[in-house]
Amino acid sequence: MFSITQQINDQGHLQIGGIDTVALAAEFGTPLYVLDEEDFRSRCREYQRAFHTLKPDVGISYASKALLNLAVCRIIEQEGLGLDVASGGELFTAAQAAFPANRITMHGNNKSEEELCQALTIGVGTIVVDNFLELETLQSLLSPQQELRILLRVAPSIDPETHPYIRTGQTDTKFGFAVLTGDLLRAVSRVRDDSRLELAGFHCHIGSQITDLKFFEETTATMAQIAADIRDETGYATAELNIGGGLGVRYLPGDSLPDLKTYAQTIVGTLRARCAELNMPEPALLIEPGRSLVAEAGITLYRVGAIKQAPLPKGGARTYLSVDGGLSDNPRPQMYQARYHAILANKADQPAQFSYRIAGKHCETDTLIPEVLLPEAAPGDLLAIFSTGAYNASMSSNYNRLPRPAMALVRDGQADLIVQRETLTEVTQMDRLPERLR
Ligand SMILES: Cc1ncc(COP(=O)(O)O)c(C=O)c1O
């Protein structure tokens, strides 16, 4: 499960980015999100290499919903990727980091007028228009001379094998213009009737944590077919096709994944073959990986607290190991039974022989890992959960009024705080007490 800089050091501790995790926990406290900069950057480069050797005009945008803060924006900017944002908050963060606006793509199935104004003011490169209300709002906001580059989001009617909560491209979806109902065709005509709008092409996203390449093949082929059908009906020639998120990632030691080269070959090869069959010039291709760039570059460090044995109805016992975080810093196990792997970071060289259930500290049965083998654990040990770089910090909450964890960026033996730990004062600072309750 180790990322490229993770290893066990001479003291038998897990090390990441050249730093002992025990020292990281001592310096920054726990729970602590740790982001391995070298690993993150190398994944950005691998993606670009995999696609650009096959097709130089592939645009890669990091889906910032996976993890966003100022430091992440800078890394993505330096690596030459675009940035995909899906809310005013994500866009604001990008602007605060001075991310080049023309490399930003704005998403969202219910963008508010305020968010659209913000996007126009900042001058984002592309807005992915999701529905007719948004289209009308945008048209009302644009001045007669103003020009805007857009993609139309399509519901491609593809249902991949992943958890229903992270499926997005099926027919019965809140996202995008349906093809079957004729909505997409109507949207294309409306856009083409407005000279201020430059229709660059079509966008879709079928879901996340997809590891079977047949779904990427199906998506690419379907999008090419949709573009060809639109061409046949309207004469419009698609310049770009955006096929949404990237490949799934490894959460458990036994997980196997297709490599990035094969993934890129599948997508580019399918596009090439379908365009030839459809007698269509090959459009530029865009992809928006989030999880696969950052998930495996992140770990979370927790301090082990209470350990208890609970008798099981059929005999035997289960050992619960509680940590100082849980549902509030990683809601994924609770939301969609996401699986994770862990080790004891301060006993990383000891054999993992004892079975534990890793429990959070919240007032729900917030199991982080149903069962994992660890060396014999004691209160005060340090637990490292792997592959927490994506959709953990970005989905965190203050449930039970827990302050959100800090995040440290590690590289070449240096650790920098990139997100400060929330304080209890900050957790309560938005509360207001009306006069009548004083
Ligand atoms: C529109 C869009 N693009 C990209 C992504 C990123 O997907 P992934 O993290 O699986 O790469 C998402 C995730 O939900 C998304 O909704």
PDB file of N, CA and C in Angstrom, residues 336-415:
ATOM      1  N   TYR A 336     -20.685   5.221   2.149  1.00  0.00           N
ATOM      2  CA  TYR A 336     -20.839   4.180   1.131  1.00  0.00           C
ATOM      3  C   TYR A 336     -19.903   2.997   1.326  1.00  0.00           C
ATOM      4  N   GLN A 337     -19.820   2.597   2.574  1.00  0.00           N
ATOM      5  CA  GLN A 337     -19.073   1.369   2.915  1.00  0.00           C
ATOM      6  C   GLN A 337     -17.687   1.333   2.272  1.00  0.00           C
ATOM      7  N   ALA A 338     -17.048   2.486   2.198  1.00  0.00           N
ATOM      8  CA  ALA A 338     -15.704   2.513   1.609  1.00  0.00           C
ATOM      9  C   ALA A 338     -14.746   1.734   2.503  1.00  0.00           C
ATOM     10  N   ARG A 339     -13.835   0.981   1.890  1.00  0.00           N
ATOM     11  CA  ARG A 339     -12.895   0.131   2.624  1.00  0.00           C
ATOM     12  C   ARG A 339     -11.527   0.796   2.690  1.00  0.00           C
ATOM     13  N   TYR A 340     -10.854   0.608   3.794  1.00  0.00           N
ATOM     14  CA  TYR A 340      -9.510   1.167   3.970  1.00  0.00           C
ATOM     15  C   TYR A 340      -8.584   0.152   4.606  1.00  0.00           C
ATOM     16  N   HIS A 341      -7.285   0.430   4.505  1.00  0.00           N
ATOM     17  CA  HIS A 341      -6.269  -0.407   5.137  1.00  0.00           C
ATOM     18  C   HIS A 341      -5.451   0.462   6.096  1.00  0.00           C
ATOM     19  N   ALA A 342      -4.959  -0.156   7.155  1.00  0.00           N
ATOM     20  CA  ALA A 342      -4.183   0.608   8.140  1.00  0.00           C
ATOM     21  C   ALA A 342      -3.034  -0.224   8.682  1.00  0.00           C
ATOM     22  N   ILE A 343      -2.063   0.477   9.246  1.00  0.00           N
ATOM     23  CA  ILE A 343      -0.996  -0.189  10.017  1.00  0.00           C
ATOM     24  C   ILE A 343      -0.762   0.628  11.285  1.00  0.00           C
ATOM     25  N   LEU A 344      -0.043   0.034  12.242  1.00  0.00           N
ATOM     26  CA  LEU A 344       0.405   0.835  13.380  1.00  0.00           C
ATOM     27  C   LEU A 344       1.713   1.486  12.957  1.00  0.00           C
ATOM     28  N   ALA A 345       1.692   2.804  12.829  1.00  0.00           N
ATOM     29  CA  ALA A 345       2.838   3.512  12.259  1.00  0.00           C
ATOM     30  C   ALA A 345       4.062   3.431  13.161  1.00  0.00           C
ATOM     31  N   ASN A 346       3.855   3.295  14.468  1.00  0.00           N
ATOM     32  CA  ASN A 346       4.995   3.222  15.387  1.00  0.00           C
ATOM     33  C   ASN A 346       5.452   1.786  15.628  1.00  0.00           C
ATOM     34  N   LYS A 347       4.758   0.822  15.007  1.00  0.00           N
ATOM     35  CA  LYS A 347       5.155  -0.588  15.122  1.00  0.00           C
ATOM     36  C   LYS A 347       5.120  -1.218  13.731  1.00  0.00           C
ATOM     37  N   ALA A 348       5.557  -0.425  12.741  1.00  0.00           N
ATOM     38  CA  ALA A 348       5.387  -0.840  11.341  1.00  0.00           C
ATOM     39  C   ALA A 348       6.221  -2.068  10.986  1.00  0.00           C
ATOM     40  N   ASP A 349       7.243  -2.365  11.797  1.00  0.00           N
ATOM     41  CA  ASP A 349       8.095  -3.522  11.491  1.00  0.00           C
ATOM     42  C   ASP A 349       7.657  -4.786  12.242  1.00  0.00           C
ATOM     43  N   GLN A 350       6.570  -4.672  13.016  1.00  0.00           N
ATOM     44  CA  GLN A 350       6.142  -5.849  13.791  1.00  0.00           C
ATOM     45  C   GLN A 350       5.068  -6.633  13.040  1.00  0.00           C
ATOM     46  N   PRO A 351       5.039  -7.949  13.227  1.00  0.00           N
ATOM     47  CA  PRO A 351       4.049  -8.731  12.481  1.00  0.00           C
ATOM     48  C   PRO A 351       2.614  -8.360  12.868  1.00  0.00           C
ATOM     49  N   ALA A 352       1.757  -8.282  11.854  1.00  0.00           N
ATOM     50  CA  ALA A 352       0.346  -7.927  12.091  1.00  0.00           C
ATOM     51  C   ALA A 352      -0.426  -9.216  12.341  1.00  0.00           C
ATOM     52  N   GLN A 353      -0.692  -9.515  13.604  1.00  0.00           N
ATOM     53  CA  GLN A 353      -1.264 -10.828  13.953  1.00  0.00           C
ATOM     54  C   GLN A 353      -2.604 -10.737  14.647  1.00  0.00           C
ATOM     55  N   PHE A 354      -2.983  -9.528  15.054  1.00  0.00           N
ATOM     56  CA  PHE A 354      -4.195  -9.412  15.868  1.00  0.00           C
ATOM     57  C   PHE A 354      -5.269  -8.669  15.084  1.00  0.00           C
ATOM     58  N   SER A 355      -6.483  -9.158  15.218  1.00  0.00           N
ATOM     59  CA  SER A 355      -7.583  -8.570  14.449  1.00  0.00           C
ATOM     60  C   SER A 355      -8.250  -7.443  15.247  1.00  0.00           C
ATOM     61  N   TYR A 356      -8.431  -6.298  14.588  1.00  0.00           N
ATOM     62  CA  TYR A 356      -9.072  -5.159  15.247  1.00  0.00           C
ATOM     63  C   TYR A 356     -10.159  -4.597  14.345  1.00  0.00           C
ATOM     64  N   ARG A 357     -11.178  -4.031  14.990  1.00  0.00           N
ATOM     65  CA  ARG A 357     -12.120  -3.181  14.273  1.00  0.00           C
ATOM     66  C   ARG A 357     -11.765  -1.750  14.645  1.00  0.00           C
ATOM     67  N   ILE A 358     -11.525  -0.915  13.632  1.00  0.00           N
ATOM     68  CA  ILE A 358     -11.108   0.461  13.919  1.00  0.00           C
ATOM     69  C   ILE A 358     -12.359   1.338  14.026  1.00  0.00           C
ATOM     70  N   ALA A 359     -12.540   1.897  15.195  1.00  0.00           N
ATOM     71  CA  ALA A 359     -13.738   2.700  15.467  1.00  0.00           C
ATOM     72  C   ALA A 359     -13.365   4.161  15.619  1.00  0.00           C
ATOM     73  N   GLY A 360     -14.268   5.016  15.149  1.00  0.00           N
ATOM     74  CA  GLY A 360     -14.090   6.451  15.365  1.00  0.00           C
ATOM     75  C   GLY A 360     -14.577   6.824  16.757  1.00  0.00           C
ATOM     76  N   LYS A 361     -14.602   8.128  17.032  1.00  0.00           N
ATOM     77  CA  LYS A 361     -14.993   8.558  18.380  1.00  0.00           C
ATOM     78  C   LYS A 361     -16.354   9.257  18.385  1.00  0.00           C
ATOM     79  N   HIS A 362     -17.108   9.077  17.298  1.00  0.00           N
ATOM     80  CA  HIS A 362     -18.366   9.822  17.193  1.00  0.00           C
ATOM     81  C   HIS A 362     -19.539   9.060  17.789  1.00  0.00           C
ATOM     82  N   CYS A 363     -20.645   9.788  17.950  1.00  0.00           N
ATOM     83  CA  CYS A 363     -21.824   9.193  18.583  1.00  0.00           C
ATOM     84  C   CYS A 363     -22.668   8.439  17.569  1.00  0.00           C
ATOM     85  N   GLU A 364     -22.012   7.665  16.777  1.00  0.00           N
ATOM     86  CA  GLU A 364     -22.650   6.721  15.869  1.00  0.00           C
ATOM     87  C   GLU A 364     -21.697   5.541  15.829  1.00  0.00           C
ATOM     88  N   THR A 365     -22.124   4.455  15.240  1.00  0.00           N
ATOM     89  CA  THR A 365     -21.170   3.357  15.105  1.00  0.00           C
ATOM     90  C   THR A 365     -20.301   3.668  13.887  1.00  0.00           C
ATOM     91  N   ASP A 366     -19.381   4.590  14.080  1.00  0.00           N
ATOM     92  CA  ASP A 366     -18.587   5.047  12.924  1.00  0.00           C
ATOM     93  C   ASP A 366     -17.330   4.186  12.775  1.00  0.00           C
ATOM     94  N   THR A 367     -17.554   3.030  12.160  1.00  0.00           N
ATOM     95  CA  THR A 367     -16.443   2.104  11.914  1.00  0.00           C
ATOM     96  C   THR A 367     -15.623   2.623  10.742  1.00  0.00           C
ATOM     97  N   LEU A 368     -14.341   2.832  10.982  1.00  0.00           N
ATOM     98  CA  LEU A 368     -13.480   3.262   9.881  1.00  0.00           C
ATOM     99  C   LEU A 368     -12.999   2.056   9.072  1.00  0.00           C
ATOM    100  N   ILE A 369     -12.678   0.967   9.779  1.00  0.00           N
ATOM    101  CA  ILE A 369     -12.264  -0.274   9.105  1.00  0.00           C
ATOM    102  C   ILE A 369     -12.906  -1.445   9.856  1.00  0.00           C
ATOM    103  N   PRO A 370     -13.723  -2.256   9.193  1.00  0.00           N
ATOM    104  CA  PRO A 370     -14.400  -3.357   9.894  1.00  0.00           C
ATOM    105  C   PRO A 370     -13.418  -4.368  10.482  1.00  0.00           C
ATOM    106  N   GLU A 371     -12.359  -4.671   9.751  1.00  0.00           N
ATOM    107  CA  GLU A 371     -11.373  -5.606  10.300  1.00  0.00           C
ATOM    108  C   GLU A 371     -10.011  -5.389   9.649  1.00  0.00           C
ATOM    109  N   VAL A 372      -9.010  -5.275  10.500  1.00  0.00           N
ATOM    110  CA  VAL A 372      -7.638  -5.165   9.984  1.00  0.00           C
ATOM    111  C   VAL A 372      -6.705  -5.871  10.960  1.00  0.00           C
ATOM    112  N   LEU A 373      -5.681  -6.502  10.413  1.00  0.00           N
ATOM    113  CA  LEU A 373      -4.687  -7.163  11.275  1.00  0.00           C
ATOM    114  C   LEU A 373      -3.583  -6.161  11.620  1.00  0.00           C
ATOM    115  N   LEU A 374      -3.268  -6.084  12.910  1.00  0.00           N
ATOM    116  CA  LEU A 374      -2.225  -5.162  13.386  1.00  0.00           C
ATOM    117  C   LEU A 374      -1.359  -5.898  14.390  1.00  0.00           C
ATOM    118  N   PRO A 375      -0.174  -5.354  14.694  1.00  0.00           N
ATOM    119  CA  PRO A 375       0.555  -5.880  15.850  1.00  0.00           C
ATOM    120  C   PRO A 375      -0.283  -5.585  17.107  1.00  0.00           C
ATOM    121  N   GLU A 376       0.099  -6.183  18.228  1.00  0.00           N
ATOM    122  CA  GLU A 376      -0.698  -5.928  19.438  1.00  0.00           C
ATOM    123  C   GLU A 376      -0.685  -4.428  19.737  1.00  0.00           C
ATOM    124  N   ALA A 377      -1.893  -3.850  19.860  1.00  0.00           N
ATOM    125  CA  ALA A 377      -2.003  -2.388  19.979  1.00  0.00           C
ATOM    126  C   ALA A 377      -2.204  -1.981  21.429  1.00  0.00           C
ATOM    127  N   ALA A 378      -1.769  -0.767  21.716  1.00  0.00           N
ATOM    128  CA  ALA A 378      -1.957  -0.214  23.062  1.00  0.00           C
ATOM    129  C   ALA A 378      -2.351   1.251  22.929  1.00  0.00           C
ATOM    130  N   PRO A 379      -3.068   1.768  23.915  1.00  0.00           N
ATOM    131  CA  PRO A 379      -3.389   3.199  23.870  1.00  0.00           C
ATOM    132  C   PRO A 379      -2.107   4.012  23.704  1.00  0.00           C
ATOM    133  N   GLY A 380      -2.189   5.037  22.849  1.00  0.00           N
ATOM    134  CA  GLY A 380      -0.996   5.857  22.605  1.00  0.00           C
ATOM    135  C   GLY A 380      -0.279   5.489  21.316  1.00  0.00           C
ATOM    136  N   ASP A 381      -0.566   4.288  20.776  1.00  0.00           N
ATOM    137  CA  ASP A 381       0.026   3.924  19.480  1.00  0.00           C
ATOM    138  C   ASP A 381      -0.499   4.866  18.395  1.00  0.00           C
ATOM    139  N   LEU A 382       0.183   4.818  17.254  1.00  0.00           N
ATOM    140  CA  LEU A 382      -0.191   5.706  16.144  1.00  0.00           C
ATOM    141  C   LEU A 382      -0.711   4.847  14.989  1.00  0.00           C
ATOM    142  N   LEU A 383      -1.936   5.104  14.577  1.00  0.00           N
ATOM    143  CA  LEU A 383      -2.519   4.336  13.475  1.00  0.00           C
ATOM    144  C   LEU A 383      -2.438   5.161  12.196  1.00  0.00           C
ATOM    145  N   ALA A 384      -1.972   4.543  11.119  1.00  0.00           N
ATOM    146  CA  ALA A 384      -1.941   5.225   9.820  1.00  0.00           C
ATOM    147  C   ALA A 384      -2.943   4.549   8.906  1.00  0.00           C
ATOM    148  N   ILE A 385      -3.905   5.307   8.417  1.00  0.00           N
ATOM    149  CA  ILE A 385      -4.838   4.773   7.409  1.00  0.00           C
ATOM    150  C   ILE A 385      -4.378   5.276   6.043  1.00  0.00           C
ATOM    151  N   PHE A 386      -4.322   4.360   5.094  1.00  0.00           N
ATOM    152  CA  PHE A 386      -3.795   4.670   3.759  1.00  0.00           C
ATOM    153  C   PHE A 386      -4.884   5.189   2.802  1.00  0.00           C
ATOM    154  N   SER A 387      -4.421   5.811   1.746  1.00  0.00           N
ATOM    155  CA  SER A 387      -5.284   6.260   0.629  1.00  0.00           C
ATOM    156  C   SER A 387      -6.398   7.191   1.086  1.00  0.00           C
ATOM    157  N   THR A 388      -6.057   8.125   1.950  1.00  0.00           N
ATOM    158  CA  THR A 388      -7.086   9.061   2.442  1.00  0.00           C
ATOM    159  C   THR A 388      -6.929  10.460   1.832  1.00  0.00           C
ATOM    160  N   GLY A 389      -6.120  10.554   0.776  1.00  0.00           N
ATOM    161  CA  GLY A 389      -5.882  11.879   0.199  1.00  0.00           C
ATOM    162  C   GLY A 389      -7.097  12.484  -0.499  1.00  0.00           C
ATOM    163  N   ALA A 390      -7.991  11.629  -1.006  1.00  0.00           N
ATOM    164  CA  ALA A 390      -9.143  12.162  -1.757  1.00  0.00           C
ATOM    165  C   ALA A 390     -10.440  11.966  -0.980  1.00  0.00           C
ATOM    166  N   TYR A 391     -11.303  12.950  -1.065  1.00  0.00           N
ATOM    167  CA  TYR A 391     -12.659  12.872  -0.491  1.00  0.00           C
ATOM    168  C   TYR A 391     -12.633  12.543   1.004  1.00  0.00           C
ATOM    169  N   ASN A 392     -11.614  12.990   1.704  1.00  0.00           N
ATOM    170  CA  ASN A 392     -11.596  12.896   3.165  1.00  0.00           C
ATOM    171  C   ASN A 392     -11.649  14.325   3.711  1.00  0.00           C
ATOM    172  N   ALA A 393     -10.532  15.044   3.636  1.00  0.00           N
ATOM    173  CA  ALA A 393     -10.523  16.425   4.130  1.00  0.00           C
ATOM    174  C   ALA A 393     -11.632  17.229   3.463  1.00  0.00           C
ATOM    175  N   SER A 394     -11.832  16.985   2.151  1.00  0.00           N
ATOM    176  CA  SER A 394     -12.827  17.794   1.428  1.00  0.00           C
ATOM    177  C   SER A 394     -14.256  17.457   1.841  1.00  0.00           C
ATOM    178  N   MET A 395     -14.455  16.315   2.489  1.00  0.00           N
ATOM    179  CA  MET A 395     -15.804  15.937   2.933  1.00  0.00           C
ATOM    180  C   MET A 395     -15.901  15.995   4.457  1.00  0.00           C
ATOM    181  N   SER A 396     -14.928  16.576   5.120  1.00  0.00           N
ATOM    182  CA  SER A 396     -14.918  16.534   6.587  1.00  0.00           C
ATOM    183  C   SER A 396     -15.975  17.468   7.172  1.00  0.00           C
ATOM    184  N   SER A 397     -16.302  17.233   8.409  1.00  0.00           N
ATOM    185  CA  SER A 397     -17.335  18.037   9.073  1.00  0.00           C
ATOM    186  C   SER A 397     -16.928  18.284  10.526  1.00  0.00           C
ATOM    187  N   ASN A 398     -17.777  18.997  11.219  1.00  0.00           N
ATOM    188  CA  ASN A 398     -17.541  19.247  12.653  1.00  0.00           C
ATOM    189  C   ASN A 398     -18.487  18.426  13.512  1.00  0.00           C
ATOM    190  N   TYR A 399     -18.922  17.281  13.018  1.00  0.00           N
ATOM    191  CA  TYR A 399     -19.857  16.466  13.797  1.00  0.00           C
ATOM    192  C   TYR A 399     -19.310  16.269  15.219  1.00  0.00           C
ATOM    193  N   ASN A 400     -20.196  16.334  16.149  1.00  0.00           N
ATOM    194  CA  ASN A 400     -19.844  16.311  17.580  1.00  0.00           C
ATOM    195  C   ASN A 400     -18.941  17.493  17.948  1.00  0.00           C
ATOM    196  N   ARG A 401     -18.961  18.508  17.100  1.00  0.00           N
ATOM    197  CA  ARG A 401     -18.141  19.710  17.298  1.00  0.00           C
ATOM    198  C   ARG A 401     -16.654  19.371  17.439  1.00  0.00           C
ATOM    199  N   LEU A 402     -16.215  18.431  16.646  1.00  0.00           N
ATOM    200  CA  LEU A 402     -14.784  18.142  16.612  1.00  0.00           C
ATOM    201  C   LEU A 402     -14.112  19.140  15.665  1.00  0.00           C
ATOM    202  N   PRO A 403     -13.021  19.723  16.077  1.00  0.00           N
ATOM    203  CA  PRO A 403     -12.291  20.595  15.144  1.00  0.00           C
ATOM    204  C   PRO A 403     -11.738  19.759  13.989  1.00  0.00           C
ATOM    205  N   ARG A 404     -11.753  20.334  12.799  1.00  0.00           N
ATOM    206  CA  ARG A 404     -11.204  19.581  11.658  1.00  0.00           C
ATOM    207  C   ARG A 404      -9.677  19.465  11.760  1.00  0.00           C
ATOM    208  N   PRO A 405      -9.124  18.313  11.333  1.00  0.00           N
ATOM    209  CA  PRO A 405      -7.675  18.079  11.495  1.00  0.00           C
ATOM    210  C   PRO A 405      -6.810  19.034  10.671  1.00  0.00           C
ATOM    211  N   ALA A 406      -5.556  19.077  11.052  1.00  0.00           N
ATOM    212  CA  ALA A 406      -4.553  19.799  10.265  1.00  0.00           C
ATOM    213  C   ALA A 406      -4.118  18.922   9.092  1.00  0.00           C
ATOM    214  N   MET A 407      -3.443  19.560   8.125  1.00  0.00           N
ATOM    215  CA  MET A 407      -2.838  18.788   7.033  1.00  0.00           C
ATOM    216  C   MET A 407      -1.379  19.214   6.869  1.00  0.00           C
ATOM    217  N   ALA A 408      -0.503  18.232   6.805  1.00  0.00           N
ATOM    218  CA  ALA A 408       0.922  18.525   6.601  1.00  0.00           C
ATOM    219  C   ALA A 408       1.334  18.043   5.215  1.00  0.00           C
ATOM    220  N   LEU A 409       2.105  18.873   4.540  1.00  0.00           N
ATOM    221  CA  LEU A 409       2.661  18.503   3.231  1.00  0.00           C
ATOM    222  C   LEU A 409       4.111  18.085   3.467  1.00  0.00           C
ATOM    223  N   VAL A 410       4.444  16.874   3.046  1.00  0.00           N
ATOM    224  CA  VAL A 410       5.799  16.390   3.324  1.00  0.00           C
ATOM    225  C   VAL A 410       6.554  16.153   2.016  1.00  0.00           C
ATOM    226  N   ARG A 411       7.844  16.480   2.103  1.00  0.00           N
ATOM    227  CA  ARG A 411       8.695  16.236   0.923  1.00  0.00           C
ATOM    228  C   ARG A 411      10.170  16.334   1.317  1.00  0.00           C
ATOM    229  N   ASP A 412      10.946  15.356   0.922  1.00  0.00           N
ATOM    230  CA  ASP A 412      12.406  15.375   1.142  1.00  0.00           C
ATOM    231  C   ASP A 412      12.776  15.734   2.575  1.00  0.00           C
ATOM    232  N   GLY A 413      12.093  15.157   3.519  1.00  0.00           N
ATOM    233  CA  GLY A 413      12.445  15.390   4.917  1.00  0.00           C
ATOM    234  C   GLY A 413      11.909  16.689   5.495  1.00  0.00           C
ATOM    235  N   GLN A 414      11.103  17.404   4.719  1.00  0.00           N
ATOM    236  CA  GLN A 414      10.535  18.664   5.225  1.00  0.00           C
ATOM    237  C   GLN A 414       9.018  18.518   5.356  1.00  0.00           C
ATOM    238  N   ALA A 415       8.487  19.022   6.455  1.00  0.00           N
ATOM    239  CA  ALA A 415       7.030  18.988   6.649  1.00  0.00           C
ATOM    240  C   ALA A 415       6.527  20.401   6.843  1.00  0.00           C
TER     241      ALA A 415
END
